[in-house]
Short mmCIF file of C-alpha atoms in Angstrom, two decimals:
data_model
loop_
_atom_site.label_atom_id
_atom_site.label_comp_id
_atom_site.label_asym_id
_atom_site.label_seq_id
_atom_site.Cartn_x
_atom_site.Cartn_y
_atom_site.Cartn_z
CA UNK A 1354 84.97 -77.62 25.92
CA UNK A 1355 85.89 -81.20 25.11
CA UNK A 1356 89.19 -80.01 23.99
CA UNK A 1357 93.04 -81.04 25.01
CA UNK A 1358 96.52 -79.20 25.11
CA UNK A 1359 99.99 -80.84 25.30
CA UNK A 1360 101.27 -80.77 28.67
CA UNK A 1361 105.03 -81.14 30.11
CA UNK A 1362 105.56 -84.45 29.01
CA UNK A 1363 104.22 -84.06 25.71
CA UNK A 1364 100.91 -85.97 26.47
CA UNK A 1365 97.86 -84.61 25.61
CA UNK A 1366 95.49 -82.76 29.63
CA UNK A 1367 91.92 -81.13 29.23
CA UNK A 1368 92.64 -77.76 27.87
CA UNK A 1369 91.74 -76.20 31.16
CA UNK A 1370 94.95 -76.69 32.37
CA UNK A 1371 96.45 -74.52 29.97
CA UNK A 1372 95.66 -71.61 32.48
CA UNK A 1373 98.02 -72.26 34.70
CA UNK A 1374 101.20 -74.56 35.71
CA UNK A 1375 99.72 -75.65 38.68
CA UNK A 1376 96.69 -77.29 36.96
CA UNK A 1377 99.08 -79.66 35.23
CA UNK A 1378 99.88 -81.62 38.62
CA UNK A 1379 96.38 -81.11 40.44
CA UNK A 1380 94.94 -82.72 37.17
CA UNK A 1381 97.18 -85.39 36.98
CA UNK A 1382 97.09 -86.33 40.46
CA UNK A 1383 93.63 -85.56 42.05
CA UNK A 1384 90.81 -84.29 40.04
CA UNK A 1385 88.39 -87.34 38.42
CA UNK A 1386 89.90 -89.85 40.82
CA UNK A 1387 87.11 -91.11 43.38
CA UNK A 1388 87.01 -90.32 46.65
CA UNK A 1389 85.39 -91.47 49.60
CA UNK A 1390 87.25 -89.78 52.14
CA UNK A 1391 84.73 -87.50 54.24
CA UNK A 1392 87.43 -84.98 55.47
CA UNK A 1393 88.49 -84.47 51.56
CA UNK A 1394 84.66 -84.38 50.47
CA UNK A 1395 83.81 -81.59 52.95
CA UNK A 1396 86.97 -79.37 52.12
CA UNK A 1397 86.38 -79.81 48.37
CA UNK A 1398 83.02 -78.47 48.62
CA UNK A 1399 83.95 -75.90 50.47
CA UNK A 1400 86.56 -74.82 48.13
CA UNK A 1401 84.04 -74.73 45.44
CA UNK A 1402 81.81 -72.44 47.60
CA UNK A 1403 84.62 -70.26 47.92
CA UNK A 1404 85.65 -70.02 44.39
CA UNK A 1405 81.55 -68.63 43.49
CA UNK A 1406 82.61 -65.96 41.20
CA UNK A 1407 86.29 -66.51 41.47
CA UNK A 1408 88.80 -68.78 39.58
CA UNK A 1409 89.91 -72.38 40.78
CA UNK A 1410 93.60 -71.34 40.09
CA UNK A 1411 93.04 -68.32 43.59
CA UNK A 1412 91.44 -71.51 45.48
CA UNK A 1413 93.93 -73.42 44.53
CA UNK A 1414 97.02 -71.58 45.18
CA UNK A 1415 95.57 -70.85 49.05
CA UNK A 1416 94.40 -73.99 49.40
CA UNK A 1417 96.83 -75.24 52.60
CA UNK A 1418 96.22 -71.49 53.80
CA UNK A 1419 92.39 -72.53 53.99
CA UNK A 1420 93.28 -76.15 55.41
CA UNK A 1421 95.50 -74.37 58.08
CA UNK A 1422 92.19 -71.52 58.60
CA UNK A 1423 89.66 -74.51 58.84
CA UNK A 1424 91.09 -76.83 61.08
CA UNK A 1425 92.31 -79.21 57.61
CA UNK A 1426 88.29 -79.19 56.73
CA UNK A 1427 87.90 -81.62 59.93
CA UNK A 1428 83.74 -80.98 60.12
CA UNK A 1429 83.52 -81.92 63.90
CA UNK A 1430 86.01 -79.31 64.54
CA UNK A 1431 84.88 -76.39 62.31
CA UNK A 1432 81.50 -76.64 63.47
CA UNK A 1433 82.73 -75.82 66.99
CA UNK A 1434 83.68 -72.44 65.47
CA UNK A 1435 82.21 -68.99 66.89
CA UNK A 1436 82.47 -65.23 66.31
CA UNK A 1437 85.93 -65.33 67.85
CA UNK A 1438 86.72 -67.10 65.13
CA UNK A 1439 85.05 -65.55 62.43
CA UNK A 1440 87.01 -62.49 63.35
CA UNK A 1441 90.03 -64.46 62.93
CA UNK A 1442 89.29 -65.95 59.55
CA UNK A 1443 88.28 -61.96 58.17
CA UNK A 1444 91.82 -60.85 58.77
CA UNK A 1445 93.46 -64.60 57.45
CA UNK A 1446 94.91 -62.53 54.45
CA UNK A 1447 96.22 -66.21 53.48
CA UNK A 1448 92.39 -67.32 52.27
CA UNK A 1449 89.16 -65.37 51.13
CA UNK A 1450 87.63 -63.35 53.42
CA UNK A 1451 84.38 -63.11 52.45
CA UNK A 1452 81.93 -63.34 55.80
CA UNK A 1453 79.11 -64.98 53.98
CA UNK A 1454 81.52 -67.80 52.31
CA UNK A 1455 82.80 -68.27 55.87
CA UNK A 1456 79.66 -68.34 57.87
CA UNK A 1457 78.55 -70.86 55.13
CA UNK A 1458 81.25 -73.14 55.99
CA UNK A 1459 80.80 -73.18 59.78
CA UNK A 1460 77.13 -73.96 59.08
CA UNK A 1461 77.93 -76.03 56.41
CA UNK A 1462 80.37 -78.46 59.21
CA UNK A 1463 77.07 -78.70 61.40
CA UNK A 1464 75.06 -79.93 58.42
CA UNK A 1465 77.64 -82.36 57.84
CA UNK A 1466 77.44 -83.31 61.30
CA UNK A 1467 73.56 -84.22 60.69
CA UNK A 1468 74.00 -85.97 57.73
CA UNK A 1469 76.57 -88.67 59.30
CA UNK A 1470 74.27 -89.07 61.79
CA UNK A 1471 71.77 -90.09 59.76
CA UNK A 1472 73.45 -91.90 56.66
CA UNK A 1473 76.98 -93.23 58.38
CA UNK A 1474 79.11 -90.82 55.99
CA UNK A 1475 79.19 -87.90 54.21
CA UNK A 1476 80.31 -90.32 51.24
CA UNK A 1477 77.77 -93.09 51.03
CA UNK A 1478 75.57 -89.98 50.63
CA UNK A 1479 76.85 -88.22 48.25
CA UNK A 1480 77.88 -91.25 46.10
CA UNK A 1481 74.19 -91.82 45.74
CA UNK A 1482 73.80 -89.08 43.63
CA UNK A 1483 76.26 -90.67 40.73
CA UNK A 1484 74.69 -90.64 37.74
CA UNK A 1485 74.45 -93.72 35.12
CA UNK A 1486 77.26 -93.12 32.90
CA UNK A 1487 75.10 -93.71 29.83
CA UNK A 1488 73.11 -90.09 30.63
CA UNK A 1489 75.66 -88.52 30.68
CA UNK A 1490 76.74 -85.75 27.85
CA UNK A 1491 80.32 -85.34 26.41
CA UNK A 1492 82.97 -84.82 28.96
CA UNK A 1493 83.36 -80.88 29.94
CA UNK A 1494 80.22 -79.62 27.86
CA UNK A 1495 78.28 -78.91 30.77
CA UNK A 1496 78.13 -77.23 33.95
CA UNK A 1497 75.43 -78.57 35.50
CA UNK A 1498 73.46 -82.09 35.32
CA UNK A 1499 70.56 -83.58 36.95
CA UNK A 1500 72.40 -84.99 39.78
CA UNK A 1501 74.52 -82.02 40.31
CA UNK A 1502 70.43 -80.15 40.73
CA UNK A 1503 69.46 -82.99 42.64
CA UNK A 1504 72.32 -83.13 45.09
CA UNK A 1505 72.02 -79.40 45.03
CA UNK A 1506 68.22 -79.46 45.95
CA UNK A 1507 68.46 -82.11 48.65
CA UNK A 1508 71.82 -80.57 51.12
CA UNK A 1509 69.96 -77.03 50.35
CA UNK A 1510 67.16 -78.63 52.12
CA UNK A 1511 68.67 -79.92 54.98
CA UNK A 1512 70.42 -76.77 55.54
CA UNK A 1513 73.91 -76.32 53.62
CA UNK A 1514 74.79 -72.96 51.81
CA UNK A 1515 76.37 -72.02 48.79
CA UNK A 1516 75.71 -75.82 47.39
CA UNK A 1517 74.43 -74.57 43.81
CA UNK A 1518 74.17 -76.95 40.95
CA UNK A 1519 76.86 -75.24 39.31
CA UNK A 1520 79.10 -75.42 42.56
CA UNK A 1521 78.07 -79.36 43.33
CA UNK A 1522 78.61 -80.31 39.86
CA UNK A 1523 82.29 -79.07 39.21
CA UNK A 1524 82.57 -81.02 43.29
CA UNK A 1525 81.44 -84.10 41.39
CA UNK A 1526 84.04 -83.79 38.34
CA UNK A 1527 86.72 -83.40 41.18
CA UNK A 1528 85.59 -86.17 43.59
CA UNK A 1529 85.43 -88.91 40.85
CA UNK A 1530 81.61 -89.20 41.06
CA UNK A 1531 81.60 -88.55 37.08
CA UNK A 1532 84.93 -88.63 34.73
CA UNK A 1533 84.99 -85.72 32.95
CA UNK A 1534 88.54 -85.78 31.64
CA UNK A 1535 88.39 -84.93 27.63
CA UNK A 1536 87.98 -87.84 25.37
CA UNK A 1537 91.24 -87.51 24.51
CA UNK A 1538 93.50 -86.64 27.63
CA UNK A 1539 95.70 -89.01 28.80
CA UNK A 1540 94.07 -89.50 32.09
CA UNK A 1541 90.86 -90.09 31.14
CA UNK A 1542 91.62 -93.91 30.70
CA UNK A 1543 93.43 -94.05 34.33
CA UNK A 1544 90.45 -92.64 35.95
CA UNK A 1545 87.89 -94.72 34.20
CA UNK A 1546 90.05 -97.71 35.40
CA UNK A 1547 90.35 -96.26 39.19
CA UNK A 1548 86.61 -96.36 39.12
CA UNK A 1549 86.11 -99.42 38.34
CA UNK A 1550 88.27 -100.60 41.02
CA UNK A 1551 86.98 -98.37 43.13
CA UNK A 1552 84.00 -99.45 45.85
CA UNK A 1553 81.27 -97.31 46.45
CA UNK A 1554 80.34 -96.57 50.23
CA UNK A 1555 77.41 -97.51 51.19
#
């Protein structure tokens, strides 16, 4: 779907944001730009456990609903969550209350938990898994890769839930970890150029 559509401005956006008007800004602003922020790393995979059979533009438009639910995604906080809690989050009408989607993320906080304990960050971890650039296939023509399985295979191991390769690999588009902005959208160029500059965690 290596395809564009004008947006406000008259500039050509990935066609996906067509779908809604809210796509326009989150596009512009956020999704392909790196990231090495582990608070933002854990709440974007979560969101893309939570939108498993569901539409980015319903994650989206709860999204500060789920940051207010989660404790803003803070790991060391949401693992601390019990039952009580659980209770709480199944009558948030603000997110989606789906019990395994929520247990997944409370399990999900310890793993993360783990893994800085043993690699420093969340990020220099999961910026291991970018791939070369050269493998990769045209922008938005896949929705997996072989480090979206990888990545998948290895956090499924240590513990995490609802990490699929289909799930990981739309995380990585977001997170910057590949640019997958149509050849021909106007941001494609900025976020090539913001990772460049931009210096992977080790």
């Amino acid at each position: 779907m290596n395809s564009t559509v004008a947006g406000p401005d008259g500039k050509l956006r990935c066609s996906w944001c067509s779908a809604s008007p809210d796509f326009f800004d989150y596009h512009d602003k956020e999704w392909g730009f790196p990231v090495d922020d582990d608070i933002r790393l854990f709440e974007k995979i979560c969101l893309e456990g939570f939108q498993s059979g569901l539409s980015w533009r319903t994650i989206l438009a709860k999204r500060n609903n789920f940051r207010a639910a989660f404790a803003g995604f803070d790991f060391n906080k949401v693992a601390q969550f019990n039952e009580v809690d659980i209770e709480r989050l199944l009558r948030d009408k603000g997110i989606v209350r789906h019990r395994g989607k929520i247990e997944a993320v409370i399990n999900n906080a310890k793993m993360a938990q783990d893994l800085v304990s043993r690699e420093g960050s969340l990020a220099a971890y999961f910026w291991s898994f970018e791939p070369d650039e050269n493998s990769l296939p045209e922008p938005q023509t896949v929705s997996t890769s072989e480090a979206s399985v990888a990545l998948s295979k290895a956090l499924k191991k240590q513990g995490w839930k609802f990490v699929g390769p289909t799930t990981v690999y739309a995380f990585m588009q977001a997170m910057g970890l590949v640019n997958d902005h149509s050849s021909g959208c106007a941001l494609r160029e900025k976020v090539e150029k913001a990772r460049k500059r931009f210096k992977r965690p080790r």
